PDB file of C-alpha atoms in Angstrom:
ATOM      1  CA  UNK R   1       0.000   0.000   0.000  1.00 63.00           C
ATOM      2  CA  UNK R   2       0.955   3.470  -0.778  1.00 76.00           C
ATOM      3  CA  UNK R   3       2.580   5.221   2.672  1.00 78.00           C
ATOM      4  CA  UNK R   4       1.250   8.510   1.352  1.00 87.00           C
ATOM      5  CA  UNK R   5      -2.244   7.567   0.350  1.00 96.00           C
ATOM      6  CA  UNK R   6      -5.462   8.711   1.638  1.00 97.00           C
ATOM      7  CA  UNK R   7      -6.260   4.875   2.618  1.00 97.00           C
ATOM      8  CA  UNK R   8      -9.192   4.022   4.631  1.00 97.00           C
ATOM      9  CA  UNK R   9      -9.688   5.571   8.191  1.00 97.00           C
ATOM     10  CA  UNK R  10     -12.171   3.389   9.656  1.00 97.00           C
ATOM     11  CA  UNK R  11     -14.640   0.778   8.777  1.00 97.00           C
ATOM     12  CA  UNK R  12     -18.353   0.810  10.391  1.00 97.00           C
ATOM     13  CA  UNK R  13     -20.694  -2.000   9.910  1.00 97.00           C
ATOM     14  CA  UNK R  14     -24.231  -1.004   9.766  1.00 97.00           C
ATOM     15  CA  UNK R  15     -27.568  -2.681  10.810  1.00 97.00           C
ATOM     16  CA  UNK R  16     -30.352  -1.317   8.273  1.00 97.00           C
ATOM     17  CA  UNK R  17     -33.021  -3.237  10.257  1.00 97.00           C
ATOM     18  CA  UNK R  18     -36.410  -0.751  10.472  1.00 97.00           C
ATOM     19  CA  UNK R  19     -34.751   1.694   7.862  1.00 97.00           C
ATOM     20  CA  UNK R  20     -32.170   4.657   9.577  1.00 97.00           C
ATOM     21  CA  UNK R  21     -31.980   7.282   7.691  1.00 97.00           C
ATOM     22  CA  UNK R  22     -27.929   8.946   7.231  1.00 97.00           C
ATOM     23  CA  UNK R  23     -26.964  12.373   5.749  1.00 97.00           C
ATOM     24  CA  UNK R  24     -27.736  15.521   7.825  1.00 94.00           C
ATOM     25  CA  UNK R  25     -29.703  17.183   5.049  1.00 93.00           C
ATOM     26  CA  UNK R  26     -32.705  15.165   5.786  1.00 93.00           C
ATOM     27  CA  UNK R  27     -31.351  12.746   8.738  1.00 93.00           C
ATOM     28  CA  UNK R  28     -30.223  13.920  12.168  1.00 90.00           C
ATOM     29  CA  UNK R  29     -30.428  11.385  14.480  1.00 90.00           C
ATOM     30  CA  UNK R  30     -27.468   8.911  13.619  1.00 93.00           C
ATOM     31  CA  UNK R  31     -24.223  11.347  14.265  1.00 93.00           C
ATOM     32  CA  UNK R  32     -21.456   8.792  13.656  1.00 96.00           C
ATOM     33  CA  UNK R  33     -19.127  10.594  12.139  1.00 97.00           C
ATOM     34  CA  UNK R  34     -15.835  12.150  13.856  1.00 97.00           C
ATOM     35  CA  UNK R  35     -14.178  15.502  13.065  1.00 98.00           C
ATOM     36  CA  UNK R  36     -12.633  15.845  10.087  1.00 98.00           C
ATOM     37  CA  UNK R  37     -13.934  11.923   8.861  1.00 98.00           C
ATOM     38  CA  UNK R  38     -15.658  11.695   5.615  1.00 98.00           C
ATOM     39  CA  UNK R  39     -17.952   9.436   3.200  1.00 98.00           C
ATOM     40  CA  UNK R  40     -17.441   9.783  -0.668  1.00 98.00           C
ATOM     41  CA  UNK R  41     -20.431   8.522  -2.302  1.00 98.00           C
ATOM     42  CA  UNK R  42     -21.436   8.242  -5.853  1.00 98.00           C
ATOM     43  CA  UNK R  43     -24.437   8.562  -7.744  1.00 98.00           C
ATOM     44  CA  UNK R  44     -25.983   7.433 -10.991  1.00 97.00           C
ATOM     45  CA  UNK R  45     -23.504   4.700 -12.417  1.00 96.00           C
ATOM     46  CA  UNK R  46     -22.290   2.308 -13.891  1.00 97.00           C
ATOM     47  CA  UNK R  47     -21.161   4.677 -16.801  1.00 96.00           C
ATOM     48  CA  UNK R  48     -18.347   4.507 -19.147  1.00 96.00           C
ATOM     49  CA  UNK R  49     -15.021   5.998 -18.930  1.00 95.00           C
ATOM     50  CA  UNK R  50     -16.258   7.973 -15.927  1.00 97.00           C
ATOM     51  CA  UNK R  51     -17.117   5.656 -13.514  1.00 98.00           C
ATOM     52  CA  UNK R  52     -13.753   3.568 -14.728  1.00 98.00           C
ATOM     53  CA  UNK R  53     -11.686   7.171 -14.007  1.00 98.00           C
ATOM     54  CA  UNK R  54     -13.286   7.694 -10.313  1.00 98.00           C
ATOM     55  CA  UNK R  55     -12.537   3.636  -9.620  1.00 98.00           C
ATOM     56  CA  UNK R  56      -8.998   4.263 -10.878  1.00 98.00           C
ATOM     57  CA  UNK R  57      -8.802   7.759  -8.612  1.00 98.00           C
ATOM     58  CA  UNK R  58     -10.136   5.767  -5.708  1.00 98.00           C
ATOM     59  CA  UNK R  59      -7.689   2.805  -6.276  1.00 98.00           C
ATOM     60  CA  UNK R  60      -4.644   4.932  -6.525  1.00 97.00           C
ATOM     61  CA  UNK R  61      -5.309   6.311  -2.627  1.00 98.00           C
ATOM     62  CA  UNK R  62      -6.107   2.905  -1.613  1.00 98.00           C
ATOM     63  CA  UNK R  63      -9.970   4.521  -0.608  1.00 98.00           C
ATOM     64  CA  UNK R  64     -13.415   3.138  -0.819  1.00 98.00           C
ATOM     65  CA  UNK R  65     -17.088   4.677  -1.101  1.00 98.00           C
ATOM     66  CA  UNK R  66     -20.306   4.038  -1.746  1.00 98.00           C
ATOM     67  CA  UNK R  67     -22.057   3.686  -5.343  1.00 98.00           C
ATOM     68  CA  UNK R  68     -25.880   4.163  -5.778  1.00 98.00           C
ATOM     69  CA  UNK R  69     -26.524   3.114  -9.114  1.00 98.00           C
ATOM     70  CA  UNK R  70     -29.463   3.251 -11.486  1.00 98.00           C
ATOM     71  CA  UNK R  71     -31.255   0.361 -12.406  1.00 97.00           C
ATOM     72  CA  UNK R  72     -31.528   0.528 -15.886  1.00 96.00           C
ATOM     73  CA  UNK R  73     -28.034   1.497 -15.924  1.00 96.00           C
ATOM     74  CA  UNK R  74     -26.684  -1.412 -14.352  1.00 97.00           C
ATOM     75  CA  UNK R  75     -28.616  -3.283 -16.910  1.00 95.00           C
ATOM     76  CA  UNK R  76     -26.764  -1.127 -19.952  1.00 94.00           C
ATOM     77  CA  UNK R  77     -22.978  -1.505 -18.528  1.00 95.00           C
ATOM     78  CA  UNK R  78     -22.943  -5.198 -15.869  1.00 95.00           C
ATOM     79  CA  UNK R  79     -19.024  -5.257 -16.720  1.00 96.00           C
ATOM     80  CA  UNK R  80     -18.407  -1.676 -14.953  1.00 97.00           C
ATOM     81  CA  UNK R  81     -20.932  -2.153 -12.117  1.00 97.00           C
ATOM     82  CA  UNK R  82     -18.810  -5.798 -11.370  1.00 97.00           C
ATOM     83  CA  UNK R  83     -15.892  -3.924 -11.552  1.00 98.00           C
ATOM     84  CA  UNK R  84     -17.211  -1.143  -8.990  1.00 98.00           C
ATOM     85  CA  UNK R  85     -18.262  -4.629  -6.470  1.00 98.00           C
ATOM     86  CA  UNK R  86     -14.713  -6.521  -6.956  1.00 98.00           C
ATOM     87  CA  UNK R  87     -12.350  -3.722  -5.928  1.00 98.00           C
ATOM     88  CA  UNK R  88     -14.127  -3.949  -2.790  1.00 98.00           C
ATOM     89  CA  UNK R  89     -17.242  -0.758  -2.924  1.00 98.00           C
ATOM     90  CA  UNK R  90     -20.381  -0.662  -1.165  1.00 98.00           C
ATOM     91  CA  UNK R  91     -23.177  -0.883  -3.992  1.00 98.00           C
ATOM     92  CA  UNK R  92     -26.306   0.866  -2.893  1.00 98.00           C
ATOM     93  CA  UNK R  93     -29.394   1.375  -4.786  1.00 98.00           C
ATOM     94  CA  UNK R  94     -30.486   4.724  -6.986  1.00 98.00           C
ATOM     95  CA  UNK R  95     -34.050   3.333  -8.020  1.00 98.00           C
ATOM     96  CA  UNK R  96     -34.833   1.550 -11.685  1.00 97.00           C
ATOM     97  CA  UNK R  97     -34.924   5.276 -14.098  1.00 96.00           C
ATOM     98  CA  UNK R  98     -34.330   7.946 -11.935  1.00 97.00           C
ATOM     99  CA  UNK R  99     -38.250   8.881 -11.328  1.00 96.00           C
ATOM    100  CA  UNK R 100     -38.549  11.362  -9.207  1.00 96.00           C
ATOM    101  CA  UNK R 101     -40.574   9.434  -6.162  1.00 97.00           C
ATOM    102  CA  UNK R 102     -42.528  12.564  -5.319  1.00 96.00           C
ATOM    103  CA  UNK R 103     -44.296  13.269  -8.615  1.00 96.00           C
ATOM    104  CA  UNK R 104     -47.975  12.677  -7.846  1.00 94.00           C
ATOM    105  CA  UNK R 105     -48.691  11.203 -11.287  1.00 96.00           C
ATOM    106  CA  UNK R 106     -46.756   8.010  -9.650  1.00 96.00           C
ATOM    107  CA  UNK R 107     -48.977   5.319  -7.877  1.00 96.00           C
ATOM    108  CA  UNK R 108     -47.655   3.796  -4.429  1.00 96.00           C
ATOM    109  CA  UNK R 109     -47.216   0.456  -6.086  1.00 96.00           C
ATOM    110  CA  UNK R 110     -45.053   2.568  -9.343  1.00 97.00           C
ATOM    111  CA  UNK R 111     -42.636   3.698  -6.523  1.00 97.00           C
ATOM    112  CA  UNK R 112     -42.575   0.591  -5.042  1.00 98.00           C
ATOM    113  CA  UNK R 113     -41.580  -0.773  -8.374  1.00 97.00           C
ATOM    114  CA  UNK R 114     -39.180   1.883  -9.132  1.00 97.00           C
ATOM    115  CA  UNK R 115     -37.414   0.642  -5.817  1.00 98.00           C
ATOM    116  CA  UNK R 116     -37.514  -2.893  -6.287  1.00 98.00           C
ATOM    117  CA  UNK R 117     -36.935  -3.233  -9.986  1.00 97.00           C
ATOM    118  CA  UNK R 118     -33.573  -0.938  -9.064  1.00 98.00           C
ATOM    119  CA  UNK R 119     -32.693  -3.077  -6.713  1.00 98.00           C
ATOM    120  CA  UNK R 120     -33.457  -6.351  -9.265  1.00 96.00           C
ATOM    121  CA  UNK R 121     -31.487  -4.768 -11.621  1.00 97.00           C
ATOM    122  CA  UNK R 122     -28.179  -4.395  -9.400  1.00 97.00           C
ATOM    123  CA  UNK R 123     -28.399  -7.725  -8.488  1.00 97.00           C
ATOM    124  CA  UNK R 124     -28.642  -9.357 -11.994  1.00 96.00           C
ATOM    125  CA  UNK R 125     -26.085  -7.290 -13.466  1.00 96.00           C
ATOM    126  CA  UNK R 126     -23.659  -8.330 -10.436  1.00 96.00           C
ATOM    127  CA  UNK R 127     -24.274 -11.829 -11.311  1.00 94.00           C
ATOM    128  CA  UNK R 128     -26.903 -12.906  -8.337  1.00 94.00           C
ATOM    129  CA  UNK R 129     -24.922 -10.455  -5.811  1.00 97.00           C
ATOM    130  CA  UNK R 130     -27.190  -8.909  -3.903  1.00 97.00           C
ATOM    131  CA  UNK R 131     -26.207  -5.258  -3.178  1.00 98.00           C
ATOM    132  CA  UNK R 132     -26.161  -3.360   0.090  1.00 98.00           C
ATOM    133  CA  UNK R 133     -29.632  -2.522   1.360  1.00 98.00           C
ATOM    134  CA  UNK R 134     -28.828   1.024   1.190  1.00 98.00           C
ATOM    135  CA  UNK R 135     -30.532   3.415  -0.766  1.00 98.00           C
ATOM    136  CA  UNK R 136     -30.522   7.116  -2.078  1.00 98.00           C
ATOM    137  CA  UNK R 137     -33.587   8.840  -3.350  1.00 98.00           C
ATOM    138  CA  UNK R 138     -33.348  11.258  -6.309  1.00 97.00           C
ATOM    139  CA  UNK R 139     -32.929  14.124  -6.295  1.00 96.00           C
ATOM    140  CA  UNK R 140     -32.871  13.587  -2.228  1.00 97.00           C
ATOM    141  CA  UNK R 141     -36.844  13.800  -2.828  1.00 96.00           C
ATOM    142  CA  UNK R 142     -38.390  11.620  -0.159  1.00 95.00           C
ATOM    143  CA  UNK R 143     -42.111  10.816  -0.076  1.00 96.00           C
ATOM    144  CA  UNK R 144     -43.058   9.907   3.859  1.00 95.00           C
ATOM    145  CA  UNK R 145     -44.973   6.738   2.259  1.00 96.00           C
ATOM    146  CA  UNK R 146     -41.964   5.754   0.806  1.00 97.00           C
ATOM    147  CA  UNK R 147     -39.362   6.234   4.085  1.00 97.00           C
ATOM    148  CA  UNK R 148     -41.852   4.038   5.813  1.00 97.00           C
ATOM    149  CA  UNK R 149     -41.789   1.601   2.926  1.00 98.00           C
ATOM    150  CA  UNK R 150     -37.945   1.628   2.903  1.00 98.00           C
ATOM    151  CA  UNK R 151     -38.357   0.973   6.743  1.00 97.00           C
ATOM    152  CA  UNK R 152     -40.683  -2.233   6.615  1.00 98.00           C
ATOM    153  CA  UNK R 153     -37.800  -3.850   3.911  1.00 98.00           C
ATOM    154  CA  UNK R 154     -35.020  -2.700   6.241  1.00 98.00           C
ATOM    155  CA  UNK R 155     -33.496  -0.861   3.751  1.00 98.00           C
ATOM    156  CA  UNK R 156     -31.238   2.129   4.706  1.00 98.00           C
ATOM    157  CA  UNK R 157     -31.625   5.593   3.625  1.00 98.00           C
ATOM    158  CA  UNK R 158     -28.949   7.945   2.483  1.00 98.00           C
ATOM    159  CA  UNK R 159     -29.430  11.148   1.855  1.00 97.00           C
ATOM    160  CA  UNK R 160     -26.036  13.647   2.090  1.00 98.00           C
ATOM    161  CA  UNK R 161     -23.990  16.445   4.679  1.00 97.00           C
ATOM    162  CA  UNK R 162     -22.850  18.088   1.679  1.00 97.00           C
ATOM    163  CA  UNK R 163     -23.446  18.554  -2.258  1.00 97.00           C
ATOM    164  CA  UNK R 164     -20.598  18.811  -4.482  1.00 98.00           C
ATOM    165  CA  UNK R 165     -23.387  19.816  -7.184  1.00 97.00           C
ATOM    166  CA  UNK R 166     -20.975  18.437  -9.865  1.00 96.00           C
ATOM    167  CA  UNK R 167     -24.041  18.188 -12.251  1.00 95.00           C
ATOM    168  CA  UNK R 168     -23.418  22.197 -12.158  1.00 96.00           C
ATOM    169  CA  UNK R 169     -19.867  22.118 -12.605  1.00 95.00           C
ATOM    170  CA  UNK R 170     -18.221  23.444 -15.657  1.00 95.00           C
ATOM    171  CA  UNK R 171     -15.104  21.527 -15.073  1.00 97.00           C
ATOM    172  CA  UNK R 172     -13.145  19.609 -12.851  1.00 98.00           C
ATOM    173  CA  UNK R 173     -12.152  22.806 -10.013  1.00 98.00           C
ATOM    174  CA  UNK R 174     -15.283  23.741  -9.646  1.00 97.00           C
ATOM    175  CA  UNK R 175     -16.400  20.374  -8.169  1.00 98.00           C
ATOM    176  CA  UNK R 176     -13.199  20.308  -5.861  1.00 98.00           C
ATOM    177  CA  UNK R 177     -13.774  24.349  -4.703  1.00 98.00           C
ATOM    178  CA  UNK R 178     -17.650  23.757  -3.879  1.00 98.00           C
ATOM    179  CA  UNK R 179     -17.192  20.811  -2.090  1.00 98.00           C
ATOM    180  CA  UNK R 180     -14.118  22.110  -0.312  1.00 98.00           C
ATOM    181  CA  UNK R 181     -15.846  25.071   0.749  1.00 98.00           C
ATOM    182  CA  UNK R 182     -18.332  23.084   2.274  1.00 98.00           C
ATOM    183  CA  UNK R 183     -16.297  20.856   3.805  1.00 98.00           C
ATOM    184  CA  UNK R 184     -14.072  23.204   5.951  1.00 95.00           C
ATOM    185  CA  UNK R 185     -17.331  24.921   7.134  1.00 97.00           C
ATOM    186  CA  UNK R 186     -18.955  21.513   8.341  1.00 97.00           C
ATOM    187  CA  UNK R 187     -15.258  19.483   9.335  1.00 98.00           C
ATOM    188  CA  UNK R 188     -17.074  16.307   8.104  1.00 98.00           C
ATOM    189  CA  UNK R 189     -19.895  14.648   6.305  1.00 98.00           C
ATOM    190  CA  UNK R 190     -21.391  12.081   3.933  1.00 98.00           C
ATOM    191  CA  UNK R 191     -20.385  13.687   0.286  1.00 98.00           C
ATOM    192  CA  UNK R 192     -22.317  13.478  -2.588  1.00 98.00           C
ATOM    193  CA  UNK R 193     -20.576  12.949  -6.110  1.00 98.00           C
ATOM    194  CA  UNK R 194     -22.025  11.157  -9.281  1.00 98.00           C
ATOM    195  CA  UNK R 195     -19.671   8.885 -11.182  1.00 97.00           C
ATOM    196  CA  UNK R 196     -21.864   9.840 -14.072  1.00 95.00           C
ATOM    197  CA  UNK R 197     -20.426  13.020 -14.713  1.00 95.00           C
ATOM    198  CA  UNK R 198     -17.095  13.397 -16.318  1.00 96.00           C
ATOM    199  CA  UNK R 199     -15.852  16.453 -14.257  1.00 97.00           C
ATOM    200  CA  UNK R 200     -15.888  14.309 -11.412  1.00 97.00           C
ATOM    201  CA  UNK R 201     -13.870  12.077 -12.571  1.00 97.00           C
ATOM    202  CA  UNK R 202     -11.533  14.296 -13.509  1.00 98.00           C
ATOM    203  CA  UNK R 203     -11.355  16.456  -9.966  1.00 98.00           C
ATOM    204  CA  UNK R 204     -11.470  13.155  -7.850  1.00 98.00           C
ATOM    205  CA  UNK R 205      -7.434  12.431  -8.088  1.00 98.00           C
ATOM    206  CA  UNK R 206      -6.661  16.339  -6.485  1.00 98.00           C
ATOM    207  CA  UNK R 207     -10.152  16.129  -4.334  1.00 98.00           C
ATOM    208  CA  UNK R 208      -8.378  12.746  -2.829  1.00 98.00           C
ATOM    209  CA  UNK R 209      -5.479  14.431  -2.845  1.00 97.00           C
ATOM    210  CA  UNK R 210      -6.379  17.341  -0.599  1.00 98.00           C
ATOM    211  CA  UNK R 211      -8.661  15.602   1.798  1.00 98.00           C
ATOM    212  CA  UNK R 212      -5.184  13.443   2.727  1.00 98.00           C
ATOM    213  CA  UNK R 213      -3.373  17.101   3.272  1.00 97.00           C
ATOM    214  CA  UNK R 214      -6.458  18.539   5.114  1.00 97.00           C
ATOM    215  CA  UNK R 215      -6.260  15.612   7.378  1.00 97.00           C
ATOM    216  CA  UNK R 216      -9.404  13.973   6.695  1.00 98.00           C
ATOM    217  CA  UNK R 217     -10.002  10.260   6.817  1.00 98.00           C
ATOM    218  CA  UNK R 218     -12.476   8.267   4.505  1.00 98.00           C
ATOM    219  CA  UNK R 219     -14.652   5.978   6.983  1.00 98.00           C
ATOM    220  CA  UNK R 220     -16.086   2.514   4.739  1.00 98.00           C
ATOM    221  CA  UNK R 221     -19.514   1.967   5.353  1.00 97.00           C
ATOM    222  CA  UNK R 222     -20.606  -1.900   4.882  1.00 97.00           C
ATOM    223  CA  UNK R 223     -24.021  -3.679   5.410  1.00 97.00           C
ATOM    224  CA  UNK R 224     -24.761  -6.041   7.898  1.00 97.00           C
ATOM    225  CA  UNK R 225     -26.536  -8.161   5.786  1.00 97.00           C
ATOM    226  CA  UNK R 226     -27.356  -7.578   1.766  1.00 98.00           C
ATOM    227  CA  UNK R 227     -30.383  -6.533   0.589  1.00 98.00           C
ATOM    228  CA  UNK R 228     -33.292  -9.762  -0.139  1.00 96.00           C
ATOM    229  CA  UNK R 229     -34.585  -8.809  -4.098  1.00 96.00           C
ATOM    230  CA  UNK R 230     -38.124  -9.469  -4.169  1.00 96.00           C
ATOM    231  CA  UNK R 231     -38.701 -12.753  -6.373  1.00 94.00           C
ATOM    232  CA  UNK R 232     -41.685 -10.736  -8.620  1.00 94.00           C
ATOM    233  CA  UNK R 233     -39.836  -8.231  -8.803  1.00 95.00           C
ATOM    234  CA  UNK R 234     -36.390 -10.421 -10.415  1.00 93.00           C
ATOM    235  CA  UNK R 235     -38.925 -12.016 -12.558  1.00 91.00           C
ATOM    236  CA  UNK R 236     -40.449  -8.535 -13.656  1.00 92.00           C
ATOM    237  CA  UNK R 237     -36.993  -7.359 -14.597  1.00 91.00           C
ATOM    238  CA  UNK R 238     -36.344  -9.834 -17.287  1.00 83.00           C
ATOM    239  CA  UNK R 239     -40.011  -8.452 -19.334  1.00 83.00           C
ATOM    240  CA  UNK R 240     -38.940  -5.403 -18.339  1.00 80.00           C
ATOM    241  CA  UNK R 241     -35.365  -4.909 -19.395  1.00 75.00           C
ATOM    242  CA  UNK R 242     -35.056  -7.285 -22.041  1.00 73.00           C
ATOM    243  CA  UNK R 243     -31.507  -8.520 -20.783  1.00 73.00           C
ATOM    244  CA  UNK R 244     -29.294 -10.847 -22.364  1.00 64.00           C
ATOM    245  CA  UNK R 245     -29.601 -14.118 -21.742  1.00 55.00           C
ATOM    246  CA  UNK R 246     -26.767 -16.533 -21.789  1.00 48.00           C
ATOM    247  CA  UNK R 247     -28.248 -20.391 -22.375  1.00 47.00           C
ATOM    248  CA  UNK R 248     -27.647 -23.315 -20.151  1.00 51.00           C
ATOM    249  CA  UNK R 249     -27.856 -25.944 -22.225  1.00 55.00           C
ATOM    250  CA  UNK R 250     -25.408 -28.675 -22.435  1.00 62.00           C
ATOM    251  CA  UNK R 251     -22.294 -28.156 -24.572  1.00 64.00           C
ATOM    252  CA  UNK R 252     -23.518 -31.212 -26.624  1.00 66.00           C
ATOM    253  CA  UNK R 253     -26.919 -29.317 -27.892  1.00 61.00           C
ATOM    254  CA  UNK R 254     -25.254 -26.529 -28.801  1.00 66.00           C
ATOM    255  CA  UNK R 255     -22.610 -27.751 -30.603  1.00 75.00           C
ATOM    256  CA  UNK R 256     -22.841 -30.404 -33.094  1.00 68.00           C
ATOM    257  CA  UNK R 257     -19.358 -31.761 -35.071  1.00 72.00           C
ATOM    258  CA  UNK R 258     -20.481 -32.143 -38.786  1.00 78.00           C
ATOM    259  CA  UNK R 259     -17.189 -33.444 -40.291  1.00 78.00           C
ATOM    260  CA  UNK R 260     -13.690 -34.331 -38.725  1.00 78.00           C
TER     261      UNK R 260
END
């Protein structure tokens, strides 16, 4: 390991049972975090190139955070996602499209599905790993019905201490300046990034970089327990999505030798 890297500060193992709720901007009850500690966490992946880039950034300073990824999205790029859940992340849940929850045109049993079909999707494209039952809303928009819901599945909600609002950025310092600005005013927090966008990509190697000279330590956040997929719901997916299928049939009924 790399003597001058960021590394990990501390590991916490968390018990999502009845739903807690983390991230000060909606959340204030669960206070875990020390001065100057930090979680980096990552919305709206798997994509290509950037989500590769902030794995790479995160790799080089021998650090760890937390990806909420879309549904459909894992569906598009299962390669990236597995290579997001083998170097060791937390994979969280973003919902199936991105709907925001609190548009009234959506039924209870929509939401529901844009929950569970999310978290279908992260487990098929992970190969029958279930993901982390931790969850972040869009657009931090939470319908009460749906926080209660969340609760009865024991799924944990994330919301964030501070915004890096990279989707504003217009390049690469403006990410780091906003969320440093932040930062020094709060001393800590959950952070909220989006492998998605390729300005964060691009600022995460000096962001990394300066939380190590400002003295702040990453803190890993693992599940207890991963998240049960609801069996209708992994069934749903596959009308749905349309995935590719790869066939189990026996090498012999697949391939036939004709001449030798």
């Amino acid at each position: 390991m790399n003597p001058e890297a960021l590394g990990v500060g501390r590991t916490v193992e968390i018990d999502t049972t009845g739903g807690p709720g983390f991230g000060f901007e909606h959340f204030k009850d669960l206070d875990f975090l020390k001065d100057h500690e930090v979680v980096l966490t990552f919305d709206d992946g798997p994509w290509p190139e950037n989500t590769p880039g902030v794995l790479k950034a995160l790799a080089d300073q021998c650090t760890t955070g937390i990806f909420f990824i879309i549904g459909k999205h894992a569906t598009y790029y299962p390669e990236i996602l597995k290579q997001v859940y083998n170097a060791g992340h937390t994979v969280g849940t973003h919902t199936w499209s991105h709907a925001a929850l609190t548009n009234k045109k959506l039924t209870d049993d929509q939401r529901k599905e844009e929950i569970e079909l999310g978290i279908s999707a992260v487990k098929w494209a992970l190969g029958g790993n279930s993901p982390a039952p931790f969850f972040r809303f869009p657009a931090l928009q939470h319908p009460p019905e749906m926080v209660t819901y969340l609760g009865s599945r024991n799924i944990g909600i994330f919301s964030c201490d501070l915004d890096s609002f990279d989707f504003k950025a217009r390049n690469a310092q403006a990410v780091i300046d906003v969320t440093f600005k932040k930062l020094d005013k709060l001393g800590k927090g959950i952070i909220l990034m989006h492998d998605f966008h390729k300005h964060t990509a691009e600022a995460l190697p000096e962001l990394l970089r300066r939380l190590k000279a400002g003295g702040y330590k990453v803190v890993a956040m693992r599940a207890k327990a991963p998240v049960q997929s609801l069996p209708n719901y992994d069934e749903q997916l596959g009308k749905v999505a349309k995935l590719p299928t790869v066939s189990q049939r026996p090498v012999s009924s697949v391939v036939t030798t004709v001449s030798e």
